[in-house]
N, CA, C and O atoms as a GROMACS GRO file, in nm:
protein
  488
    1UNK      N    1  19.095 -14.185  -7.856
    1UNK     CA    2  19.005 -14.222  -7.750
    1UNK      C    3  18.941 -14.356  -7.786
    1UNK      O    4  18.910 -14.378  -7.903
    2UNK      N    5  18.920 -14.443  -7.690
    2UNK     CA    6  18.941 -14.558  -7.684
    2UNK      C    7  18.737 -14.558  -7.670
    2UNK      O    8  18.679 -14.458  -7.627
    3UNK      N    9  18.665 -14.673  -7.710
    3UNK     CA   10  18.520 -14.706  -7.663
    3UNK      C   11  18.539 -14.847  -7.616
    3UNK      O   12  18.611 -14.938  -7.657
    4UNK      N   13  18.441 -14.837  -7.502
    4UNK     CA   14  18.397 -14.968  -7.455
    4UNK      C   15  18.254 -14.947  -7.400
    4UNK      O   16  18.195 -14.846  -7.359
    5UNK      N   17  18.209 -15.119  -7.418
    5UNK     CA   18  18.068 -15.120  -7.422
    5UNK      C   19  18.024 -15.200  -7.298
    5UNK      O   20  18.096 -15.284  -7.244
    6UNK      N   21  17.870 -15.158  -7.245
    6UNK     CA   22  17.863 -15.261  -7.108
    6UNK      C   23  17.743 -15.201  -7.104
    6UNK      O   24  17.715 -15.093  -7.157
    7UNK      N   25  17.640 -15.302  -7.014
    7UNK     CA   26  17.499 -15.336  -6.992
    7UNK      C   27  17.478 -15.184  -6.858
    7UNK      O   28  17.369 -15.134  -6.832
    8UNK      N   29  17.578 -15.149  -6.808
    8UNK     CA   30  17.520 -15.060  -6.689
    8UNK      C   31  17.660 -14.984  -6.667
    8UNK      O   32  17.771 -15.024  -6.704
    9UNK      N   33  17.633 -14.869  -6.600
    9UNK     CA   34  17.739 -14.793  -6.551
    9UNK      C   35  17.670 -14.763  -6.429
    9UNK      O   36  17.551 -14.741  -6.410
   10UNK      N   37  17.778 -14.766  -6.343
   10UNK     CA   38  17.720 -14.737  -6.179
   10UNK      C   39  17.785 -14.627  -6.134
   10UNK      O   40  17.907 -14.632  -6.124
   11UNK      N   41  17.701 -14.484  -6.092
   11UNK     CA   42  17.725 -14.370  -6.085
   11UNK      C   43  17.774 -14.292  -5.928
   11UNK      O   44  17.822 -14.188  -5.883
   12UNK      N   45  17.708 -14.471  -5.875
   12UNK     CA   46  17.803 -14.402  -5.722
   12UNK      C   47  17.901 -14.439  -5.734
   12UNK      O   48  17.984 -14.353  -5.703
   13UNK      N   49  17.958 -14.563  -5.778
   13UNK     CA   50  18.114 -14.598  -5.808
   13UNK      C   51  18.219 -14.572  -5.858
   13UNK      O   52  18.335 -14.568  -5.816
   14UNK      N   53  18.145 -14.544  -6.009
   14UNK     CA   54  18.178 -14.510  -6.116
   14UNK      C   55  18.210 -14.614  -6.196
   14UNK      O   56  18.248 -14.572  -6.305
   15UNK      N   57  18.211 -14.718  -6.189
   15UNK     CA   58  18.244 -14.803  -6.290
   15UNK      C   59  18.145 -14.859  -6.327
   15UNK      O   60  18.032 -14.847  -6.281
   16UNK      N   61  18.204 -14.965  -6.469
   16UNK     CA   62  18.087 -15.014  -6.530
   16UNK      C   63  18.059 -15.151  -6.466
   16UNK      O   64  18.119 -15.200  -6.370
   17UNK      N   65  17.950 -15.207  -6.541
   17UNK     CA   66  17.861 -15.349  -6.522
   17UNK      C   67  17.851 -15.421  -6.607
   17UNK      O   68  17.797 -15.377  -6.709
   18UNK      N   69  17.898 -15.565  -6.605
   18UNK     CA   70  17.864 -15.641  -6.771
   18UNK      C   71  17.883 -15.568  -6.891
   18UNK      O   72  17.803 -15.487  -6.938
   19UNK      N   73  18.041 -15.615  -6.961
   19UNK     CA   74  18.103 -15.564  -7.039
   19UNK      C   75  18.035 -15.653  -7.146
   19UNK      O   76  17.986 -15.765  -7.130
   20UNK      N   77  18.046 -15.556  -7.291
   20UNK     CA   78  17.909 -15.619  -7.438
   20UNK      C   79  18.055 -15.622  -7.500
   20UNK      O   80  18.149 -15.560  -7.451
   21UNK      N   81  18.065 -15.707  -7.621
   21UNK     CA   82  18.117 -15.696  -7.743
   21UNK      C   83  18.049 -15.579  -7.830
   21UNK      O   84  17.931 -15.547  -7.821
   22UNK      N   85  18.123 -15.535  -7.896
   22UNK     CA   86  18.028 -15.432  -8.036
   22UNK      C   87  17.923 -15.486  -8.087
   22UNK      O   88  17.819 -15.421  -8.096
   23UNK      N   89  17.929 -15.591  -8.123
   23UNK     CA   90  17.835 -15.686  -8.212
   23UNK      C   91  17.702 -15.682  -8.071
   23UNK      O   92  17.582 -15.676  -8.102
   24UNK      N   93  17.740 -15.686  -7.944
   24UNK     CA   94  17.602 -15.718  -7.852
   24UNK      C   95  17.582 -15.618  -7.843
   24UNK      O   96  17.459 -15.607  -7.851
   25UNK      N   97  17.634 -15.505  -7.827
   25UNK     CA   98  17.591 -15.358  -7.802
   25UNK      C   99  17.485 -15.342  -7.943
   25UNK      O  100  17.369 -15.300  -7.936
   26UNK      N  101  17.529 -15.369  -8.024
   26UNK     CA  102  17.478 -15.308  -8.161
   26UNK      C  103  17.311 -15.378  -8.206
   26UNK      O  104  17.227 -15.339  -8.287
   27UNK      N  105  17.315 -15.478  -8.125
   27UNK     CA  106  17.179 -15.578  -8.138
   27UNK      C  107  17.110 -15.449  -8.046
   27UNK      O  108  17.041 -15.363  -8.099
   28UNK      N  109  17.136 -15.452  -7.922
   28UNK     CA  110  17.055 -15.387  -7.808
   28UNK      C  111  17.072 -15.218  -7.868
   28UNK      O  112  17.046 -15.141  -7.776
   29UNK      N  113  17.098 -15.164  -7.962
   29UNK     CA  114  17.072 -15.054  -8.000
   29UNK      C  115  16.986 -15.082  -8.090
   29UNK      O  116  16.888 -15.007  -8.092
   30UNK      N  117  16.990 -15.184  -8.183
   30UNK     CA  118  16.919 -15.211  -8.289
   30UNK      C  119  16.746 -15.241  -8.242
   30UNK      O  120  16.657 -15.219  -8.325
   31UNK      N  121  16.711 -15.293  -8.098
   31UNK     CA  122  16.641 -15.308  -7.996
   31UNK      C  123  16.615 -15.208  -7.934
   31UNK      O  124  16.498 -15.193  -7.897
   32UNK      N  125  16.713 -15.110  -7.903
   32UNK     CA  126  16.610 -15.009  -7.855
   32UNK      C  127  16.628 -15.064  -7.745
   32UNK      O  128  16.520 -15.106  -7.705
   33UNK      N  129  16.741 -15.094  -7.645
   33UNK     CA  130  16.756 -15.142  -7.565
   33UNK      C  131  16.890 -15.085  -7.502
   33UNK      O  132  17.004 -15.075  -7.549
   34UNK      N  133  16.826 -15.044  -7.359
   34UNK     CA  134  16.960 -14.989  -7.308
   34UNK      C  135  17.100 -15.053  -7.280
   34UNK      O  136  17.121 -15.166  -7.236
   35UNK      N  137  17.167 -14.983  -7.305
   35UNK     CA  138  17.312 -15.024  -7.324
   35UNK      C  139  17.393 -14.884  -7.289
   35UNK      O  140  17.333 -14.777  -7.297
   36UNK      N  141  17.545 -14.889  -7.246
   36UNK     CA  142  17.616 -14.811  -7.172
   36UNK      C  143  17.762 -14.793  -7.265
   36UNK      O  144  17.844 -14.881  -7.239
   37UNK      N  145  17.804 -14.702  -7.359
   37UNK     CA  146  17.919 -14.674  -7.377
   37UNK      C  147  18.007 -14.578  -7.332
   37UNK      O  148  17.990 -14.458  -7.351
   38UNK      N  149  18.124 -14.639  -7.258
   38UNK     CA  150  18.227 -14.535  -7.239
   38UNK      C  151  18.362 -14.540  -7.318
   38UNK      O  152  18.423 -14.637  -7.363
   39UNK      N  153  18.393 -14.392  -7.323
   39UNK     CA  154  18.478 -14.355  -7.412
   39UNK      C  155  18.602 -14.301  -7.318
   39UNK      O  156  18.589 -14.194  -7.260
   40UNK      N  157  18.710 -14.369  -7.306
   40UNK     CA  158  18.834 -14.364  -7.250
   40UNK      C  159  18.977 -14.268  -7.301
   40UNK      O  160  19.009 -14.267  -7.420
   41UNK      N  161  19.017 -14.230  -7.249
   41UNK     CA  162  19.180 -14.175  -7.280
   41UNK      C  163  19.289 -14.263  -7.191
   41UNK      O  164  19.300 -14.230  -7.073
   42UNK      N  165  19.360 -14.359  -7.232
   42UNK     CA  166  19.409 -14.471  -7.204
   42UNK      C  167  19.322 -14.538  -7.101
   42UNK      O  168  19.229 -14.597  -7.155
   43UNK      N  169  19.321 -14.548  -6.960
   43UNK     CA  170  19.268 -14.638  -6.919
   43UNK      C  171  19.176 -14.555  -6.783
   43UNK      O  172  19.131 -14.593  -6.674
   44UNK      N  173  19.180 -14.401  -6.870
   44UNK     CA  174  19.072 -14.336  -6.777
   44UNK      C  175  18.932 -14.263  -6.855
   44UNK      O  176  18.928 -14.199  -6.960
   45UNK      N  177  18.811 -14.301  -6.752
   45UNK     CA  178  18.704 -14.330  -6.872
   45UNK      C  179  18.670 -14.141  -6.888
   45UNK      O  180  18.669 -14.083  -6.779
   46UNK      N  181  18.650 -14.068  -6.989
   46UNK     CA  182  18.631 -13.936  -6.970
   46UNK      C  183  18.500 -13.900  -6.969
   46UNK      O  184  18.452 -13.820  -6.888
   47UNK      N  185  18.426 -13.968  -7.076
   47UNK     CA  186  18.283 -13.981  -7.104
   47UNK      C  187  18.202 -14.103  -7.058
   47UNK      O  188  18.264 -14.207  -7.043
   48UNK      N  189  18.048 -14.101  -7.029
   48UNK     CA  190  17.972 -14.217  -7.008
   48UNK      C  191  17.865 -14.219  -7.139
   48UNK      O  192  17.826 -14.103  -7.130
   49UNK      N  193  17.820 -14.254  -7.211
   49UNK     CA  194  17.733 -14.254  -7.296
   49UNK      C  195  17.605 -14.327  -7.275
   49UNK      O  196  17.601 -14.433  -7.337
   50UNK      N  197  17.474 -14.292  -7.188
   50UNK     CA  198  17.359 -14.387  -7.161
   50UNK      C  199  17.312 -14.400  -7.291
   50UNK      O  200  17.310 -14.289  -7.345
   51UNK      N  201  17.276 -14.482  -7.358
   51UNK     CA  202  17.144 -14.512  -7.436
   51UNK      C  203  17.020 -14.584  -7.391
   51UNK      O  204  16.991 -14.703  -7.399
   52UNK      N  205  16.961 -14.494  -7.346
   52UNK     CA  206  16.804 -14.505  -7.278
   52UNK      C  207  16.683 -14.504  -7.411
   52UNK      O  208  16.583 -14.566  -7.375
   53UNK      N  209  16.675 -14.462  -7.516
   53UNK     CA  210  16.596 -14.490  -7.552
   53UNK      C  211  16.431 -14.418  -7.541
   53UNK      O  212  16.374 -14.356  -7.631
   54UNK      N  213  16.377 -14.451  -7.400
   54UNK     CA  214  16.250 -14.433  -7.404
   54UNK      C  215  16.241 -14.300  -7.315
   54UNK      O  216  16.174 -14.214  -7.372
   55UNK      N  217  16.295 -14.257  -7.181
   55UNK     CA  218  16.304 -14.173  -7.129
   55UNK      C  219  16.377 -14.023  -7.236
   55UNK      O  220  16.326 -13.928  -7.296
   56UNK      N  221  16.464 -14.054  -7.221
   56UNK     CA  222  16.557 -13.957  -7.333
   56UNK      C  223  16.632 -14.051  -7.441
   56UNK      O  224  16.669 -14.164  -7.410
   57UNK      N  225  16.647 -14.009  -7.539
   57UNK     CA  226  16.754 -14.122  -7.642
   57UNK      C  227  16.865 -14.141  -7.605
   57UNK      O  228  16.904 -14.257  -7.609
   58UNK      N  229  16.960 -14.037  -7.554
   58UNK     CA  230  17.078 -14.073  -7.451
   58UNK      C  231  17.119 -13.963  -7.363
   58UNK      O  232  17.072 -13.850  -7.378
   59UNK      N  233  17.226 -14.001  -7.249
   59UNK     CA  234  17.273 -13.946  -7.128
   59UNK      C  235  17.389 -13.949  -7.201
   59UNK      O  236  17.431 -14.052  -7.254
   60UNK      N  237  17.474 -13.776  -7.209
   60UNK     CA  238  17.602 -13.809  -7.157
   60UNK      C  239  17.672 -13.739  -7.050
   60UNK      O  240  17.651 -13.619  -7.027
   61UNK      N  241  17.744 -13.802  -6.992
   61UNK     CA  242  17.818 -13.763  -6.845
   61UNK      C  243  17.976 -13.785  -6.902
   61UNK      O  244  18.039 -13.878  -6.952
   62UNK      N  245  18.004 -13.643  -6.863
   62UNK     CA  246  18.129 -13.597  -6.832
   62UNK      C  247  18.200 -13.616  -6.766
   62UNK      O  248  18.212 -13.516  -6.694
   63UNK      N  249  18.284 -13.711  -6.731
   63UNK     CA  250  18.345 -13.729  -6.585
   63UNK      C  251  18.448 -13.647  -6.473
   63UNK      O  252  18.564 -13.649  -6.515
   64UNK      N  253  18.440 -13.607  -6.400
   64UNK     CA  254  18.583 -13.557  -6.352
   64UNK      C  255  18.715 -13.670  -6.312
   64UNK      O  256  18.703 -13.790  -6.338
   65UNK      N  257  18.778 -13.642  -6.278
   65UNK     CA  258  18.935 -13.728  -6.208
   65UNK      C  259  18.889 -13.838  -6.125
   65UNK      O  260  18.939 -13.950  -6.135
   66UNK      N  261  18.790 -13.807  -6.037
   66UNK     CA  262  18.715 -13.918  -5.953
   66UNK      C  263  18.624 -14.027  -6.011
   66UNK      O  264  18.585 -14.117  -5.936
   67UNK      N  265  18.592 -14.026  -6.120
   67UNK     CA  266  18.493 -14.092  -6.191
   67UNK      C  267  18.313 -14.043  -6.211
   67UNK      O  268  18.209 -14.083  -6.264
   68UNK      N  269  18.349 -13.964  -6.154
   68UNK     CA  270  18.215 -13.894  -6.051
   68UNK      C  271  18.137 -13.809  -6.196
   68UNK      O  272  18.208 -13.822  -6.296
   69UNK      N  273  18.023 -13.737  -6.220
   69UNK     CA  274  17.972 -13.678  -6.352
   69UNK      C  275  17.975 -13.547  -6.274
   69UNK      O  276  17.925 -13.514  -6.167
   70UNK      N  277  18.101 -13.440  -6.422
   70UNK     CA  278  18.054 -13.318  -6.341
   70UNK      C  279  17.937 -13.245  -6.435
   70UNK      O  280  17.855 -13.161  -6.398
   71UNK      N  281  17.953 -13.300  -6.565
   71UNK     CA  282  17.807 -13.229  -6.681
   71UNK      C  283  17.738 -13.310  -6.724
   71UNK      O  284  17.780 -13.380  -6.817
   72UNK      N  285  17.641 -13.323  -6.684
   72UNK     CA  286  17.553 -13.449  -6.771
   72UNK      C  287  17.441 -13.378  -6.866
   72UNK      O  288  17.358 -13.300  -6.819
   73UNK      N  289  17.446 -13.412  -7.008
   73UNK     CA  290  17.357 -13.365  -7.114
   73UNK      C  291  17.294 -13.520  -7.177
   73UNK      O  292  17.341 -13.625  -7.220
   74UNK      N  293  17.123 -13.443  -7.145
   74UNK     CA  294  17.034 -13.545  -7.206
   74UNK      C  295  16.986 -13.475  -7.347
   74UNK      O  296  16.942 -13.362  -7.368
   75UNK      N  297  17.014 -13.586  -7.438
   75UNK     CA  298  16.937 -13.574  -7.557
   75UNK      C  299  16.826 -13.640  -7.570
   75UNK      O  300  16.784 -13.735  -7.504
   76UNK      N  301  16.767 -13.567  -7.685
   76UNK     CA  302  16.652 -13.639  -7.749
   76UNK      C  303  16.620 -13.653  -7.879
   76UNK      O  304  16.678 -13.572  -7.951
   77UNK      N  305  16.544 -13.731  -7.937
   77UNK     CA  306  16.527 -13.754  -8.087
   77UNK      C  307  16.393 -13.620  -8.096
   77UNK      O  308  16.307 -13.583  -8.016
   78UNK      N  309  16.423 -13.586  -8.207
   78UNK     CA  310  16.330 -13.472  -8.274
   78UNK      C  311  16.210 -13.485  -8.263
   78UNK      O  312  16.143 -13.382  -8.269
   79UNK      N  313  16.147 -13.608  -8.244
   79UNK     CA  314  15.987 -13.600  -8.269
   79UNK      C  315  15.975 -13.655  -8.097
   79UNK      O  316  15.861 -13.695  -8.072
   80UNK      N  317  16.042 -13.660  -8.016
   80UNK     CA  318  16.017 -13.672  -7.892
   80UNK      C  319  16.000 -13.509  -7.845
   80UNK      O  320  15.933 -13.497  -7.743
   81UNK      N  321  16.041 -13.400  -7.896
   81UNK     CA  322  15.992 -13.262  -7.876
   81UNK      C  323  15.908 -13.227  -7.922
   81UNK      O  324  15.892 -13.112  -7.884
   82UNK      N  325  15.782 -13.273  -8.034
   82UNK     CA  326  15.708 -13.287  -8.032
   82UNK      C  327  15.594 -13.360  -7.995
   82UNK      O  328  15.531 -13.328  -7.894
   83UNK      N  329  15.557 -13.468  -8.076
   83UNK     CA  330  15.487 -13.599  -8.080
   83UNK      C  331  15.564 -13.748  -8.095
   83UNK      O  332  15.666 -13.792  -8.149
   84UNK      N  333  15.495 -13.779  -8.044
   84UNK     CA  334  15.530 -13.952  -8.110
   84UNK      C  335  15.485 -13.991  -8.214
   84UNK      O  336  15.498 -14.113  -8.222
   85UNK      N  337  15.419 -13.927  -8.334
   85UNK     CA  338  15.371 -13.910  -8.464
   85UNK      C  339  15.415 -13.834  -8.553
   85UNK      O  340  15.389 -13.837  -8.673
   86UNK      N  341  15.498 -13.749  -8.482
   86UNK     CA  342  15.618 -13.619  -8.533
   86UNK      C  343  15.562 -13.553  -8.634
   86UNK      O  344  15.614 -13.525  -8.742
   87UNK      N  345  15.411 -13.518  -8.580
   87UNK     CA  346  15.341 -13.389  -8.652
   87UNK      C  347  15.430 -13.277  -8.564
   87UNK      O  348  15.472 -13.283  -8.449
   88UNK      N  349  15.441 -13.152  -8.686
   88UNK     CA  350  15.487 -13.043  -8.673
   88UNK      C  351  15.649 -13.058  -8.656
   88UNK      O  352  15.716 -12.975  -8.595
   89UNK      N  353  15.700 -13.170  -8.716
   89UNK     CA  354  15.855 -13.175  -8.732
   89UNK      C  355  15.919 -13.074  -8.841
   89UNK      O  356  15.880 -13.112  -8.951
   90UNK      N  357  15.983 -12.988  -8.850
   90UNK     CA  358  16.042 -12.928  -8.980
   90UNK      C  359  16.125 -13.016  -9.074
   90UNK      O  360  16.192 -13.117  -9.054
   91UNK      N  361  16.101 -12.949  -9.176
   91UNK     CA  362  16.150 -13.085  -9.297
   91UNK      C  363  16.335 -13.102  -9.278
   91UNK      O  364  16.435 -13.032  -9.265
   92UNK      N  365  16.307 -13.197  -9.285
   92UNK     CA  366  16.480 -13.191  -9.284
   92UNK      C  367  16.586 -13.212  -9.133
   92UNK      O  368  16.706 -13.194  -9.112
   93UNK      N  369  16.446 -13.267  -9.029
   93UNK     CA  370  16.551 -13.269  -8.897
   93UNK      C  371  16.484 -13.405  -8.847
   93UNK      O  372  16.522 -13.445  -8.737
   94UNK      N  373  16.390 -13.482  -8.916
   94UNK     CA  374  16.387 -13.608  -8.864
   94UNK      C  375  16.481 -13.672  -8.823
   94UNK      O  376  16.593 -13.644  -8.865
   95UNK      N  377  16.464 -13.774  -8.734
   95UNK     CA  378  16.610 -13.871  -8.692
   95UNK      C  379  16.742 -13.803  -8.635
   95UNK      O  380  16.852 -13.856  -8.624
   96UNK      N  381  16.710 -13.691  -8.605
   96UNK     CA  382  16.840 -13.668  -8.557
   96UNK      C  383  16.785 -13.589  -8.378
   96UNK      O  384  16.674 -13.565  -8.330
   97UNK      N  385  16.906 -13.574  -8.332
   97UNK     CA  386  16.876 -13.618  -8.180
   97UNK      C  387  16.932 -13.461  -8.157
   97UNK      O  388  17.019 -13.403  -8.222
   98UNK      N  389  16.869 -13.420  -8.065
   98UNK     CA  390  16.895 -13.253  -7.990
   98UNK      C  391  16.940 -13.243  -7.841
   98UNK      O  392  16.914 -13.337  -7.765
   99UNK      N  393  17.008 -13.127  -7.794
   99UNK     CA  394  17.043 -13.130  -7.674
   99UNK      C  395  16.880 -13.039  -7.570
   99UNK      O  396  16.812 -12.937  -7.582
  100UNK      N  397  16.890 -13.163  -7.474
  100UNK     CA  398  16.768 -13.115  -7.402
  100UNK      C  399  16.738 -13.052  -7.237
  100UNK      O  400  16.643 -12.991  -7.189
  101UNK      N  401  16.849 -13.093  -7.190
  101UNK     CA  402  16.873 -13.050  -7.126
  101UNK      C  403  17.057 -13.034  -7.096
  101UNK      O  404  17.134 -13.099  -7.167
  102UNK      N  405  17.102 -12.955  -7.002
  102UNK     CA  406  17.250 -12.958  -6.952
  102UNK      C  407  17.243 -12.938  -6.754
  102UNK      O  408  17.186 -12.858  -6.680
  103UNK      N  409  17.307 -13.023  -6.736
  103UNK     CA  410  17.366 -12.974  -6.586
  103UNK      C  411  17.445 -13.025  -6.571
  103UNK      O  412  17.478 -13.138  -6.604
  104UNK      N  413  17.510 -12.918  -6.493
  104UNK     CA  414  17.701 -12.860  -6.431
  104UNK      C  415  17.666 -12.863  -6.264
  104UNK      O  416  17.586 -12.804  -6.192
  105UNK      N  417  17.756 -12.949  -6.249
  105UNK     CA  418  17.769 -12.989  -6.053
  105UNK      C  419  17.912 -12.933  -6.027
  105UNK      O  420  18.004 -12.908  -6.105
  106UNK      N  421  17.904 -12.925  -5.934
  106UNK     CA  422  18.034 -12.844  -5.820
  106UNK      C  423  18.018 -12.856  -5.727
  106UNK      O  424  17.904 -12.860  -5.680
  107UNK      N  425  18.153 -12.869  -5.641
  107UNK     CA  426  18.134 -12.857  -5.531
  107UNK      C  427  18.198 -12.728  -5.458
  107UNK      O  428  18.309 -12.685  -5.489
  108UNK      N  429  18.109 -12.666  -5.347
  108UNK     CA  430  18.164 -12.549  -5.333
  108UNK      C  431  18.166 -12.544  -5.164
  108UNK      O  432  18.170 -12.659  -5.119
  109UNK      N  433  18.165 -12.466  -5.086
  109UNK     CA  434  18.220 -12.494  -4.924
  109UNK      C  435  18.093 -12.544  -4.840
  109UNK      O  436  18.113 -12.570  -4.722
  110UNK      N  437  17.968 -12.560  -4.889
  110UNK     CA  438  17.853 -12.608  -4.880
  110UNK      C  439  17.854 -12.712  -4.927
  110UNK      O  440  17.772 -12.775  -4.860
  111UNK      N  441  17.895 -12.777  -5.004
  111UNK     CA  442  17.874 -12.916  -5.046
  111UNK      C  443  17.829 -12.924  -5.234
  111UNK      O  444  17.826 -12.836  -5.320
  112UNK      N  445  17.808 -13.032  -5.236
  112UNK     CA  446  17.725 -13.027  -5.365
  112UNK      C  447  17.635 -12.961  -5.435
  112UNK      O  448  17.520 -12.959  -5.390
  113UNK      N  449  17.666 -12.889  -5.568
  113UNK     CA  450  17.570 -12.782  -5.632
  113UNK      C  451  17.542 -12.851  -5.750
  113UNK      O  452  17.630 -12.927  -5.792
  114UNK      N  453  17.402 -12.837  -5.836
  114UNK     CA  454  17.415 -12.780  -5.975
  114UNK      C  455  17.309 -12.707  -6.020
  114UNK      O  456  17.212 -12.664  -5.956
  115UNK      N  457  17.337 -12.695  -6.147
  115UNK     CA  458  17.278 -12.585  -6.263
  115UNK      C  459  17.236 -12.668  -6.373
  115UNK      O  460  17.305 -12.730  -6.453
  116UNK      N  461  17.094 -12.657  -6.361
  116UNK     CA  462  17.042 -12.725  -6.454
  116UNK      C  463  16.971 -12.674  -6.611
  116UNK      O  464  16.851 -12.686  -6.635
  117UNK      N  465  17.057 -12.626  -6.693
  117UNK     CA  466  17.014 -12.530  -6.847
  117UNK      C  467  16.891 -12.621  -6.983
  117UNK      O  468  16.908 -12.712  -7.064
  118UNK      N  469  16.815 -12.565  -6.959
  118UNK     CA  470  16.734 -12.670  -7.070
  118UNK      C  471  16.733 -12.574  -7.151
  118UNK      O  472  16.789 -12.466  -7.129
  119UNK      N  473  16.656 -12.609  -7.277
  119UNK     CA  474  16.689 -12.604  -7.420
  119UNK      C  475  16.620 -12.457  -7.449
  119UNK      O  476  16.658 -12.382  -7.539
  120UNK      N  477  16.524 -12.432  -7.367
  120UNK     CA  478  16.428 -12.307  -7.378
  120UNK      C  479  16.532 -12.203  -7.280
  120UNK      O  480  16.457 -12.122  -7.224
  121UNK      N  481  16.621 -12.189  -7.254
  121UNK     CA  482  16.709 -12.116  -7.196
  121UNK      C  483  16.663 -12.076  -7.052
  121UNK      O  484  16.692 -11.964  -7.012
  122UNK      N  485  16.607 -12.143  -6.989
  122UNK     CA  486  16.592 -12.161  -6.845
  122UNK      C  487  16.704 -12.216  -6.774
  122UNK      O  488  16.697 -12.233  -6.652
   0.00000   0.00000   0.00000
């Protein structure tokens, strides 16, 4: 599986926006700055990878055949489930990023559905 990097992905289209070199992607991560990787199987994209940063640390979207997201899972960094001071972090899970929410779309004879699973099993 193939990566490529770019400033935006457009979710009604599906394609991307302003394609980065590694080296520009890697500044704007280093920044804390959003940036868009997708991850391909020859020249069809399967995954979207947001790096947002401030909202959630990243989006990923699953794509179906259409380009379209049928699972999108937001993560987050560990002390964003707590504090922004990351009192009450357990030892040993700083810096690393958790699944925070999940939702699964379908379409069914009504139109568009989903199911939205967060981390507390709701």
């Amino acid at each position: 599986m193939k990566q490529e990097y770019y400033e935006y992905w457009d979710l009604q289209s599906g394609t991307p926006d302003g394609p980065l070199t590694e080296k520009e992607a890697k500044k704007l991560h280093d920044e804390q700055e959003m940036y868009v990787v997708v991850f391909k199987e020859g020249d069809t994209p399967k995954f979207v990878v947001k790096m947002q940063f401030r909202t959630w640390y990243c989006t990923v979207f699953h794509l179906n055949e259409n380009r379209r997201e049928k699972i999108i899972e937001a993560y987050s960094e560990m002390y964003d489930m707590y504090d922004k001071t990351g009192i009450g972090i357990p030892k040993g899970i700083e810096n690393q990023i958790f699944l925070r929410n999940r939702q699964e779309k379908y379409f069914d004879k009504e139109g568009w559905n989903s199911w939205l699973y967060e981390v507390s099993g709701k």
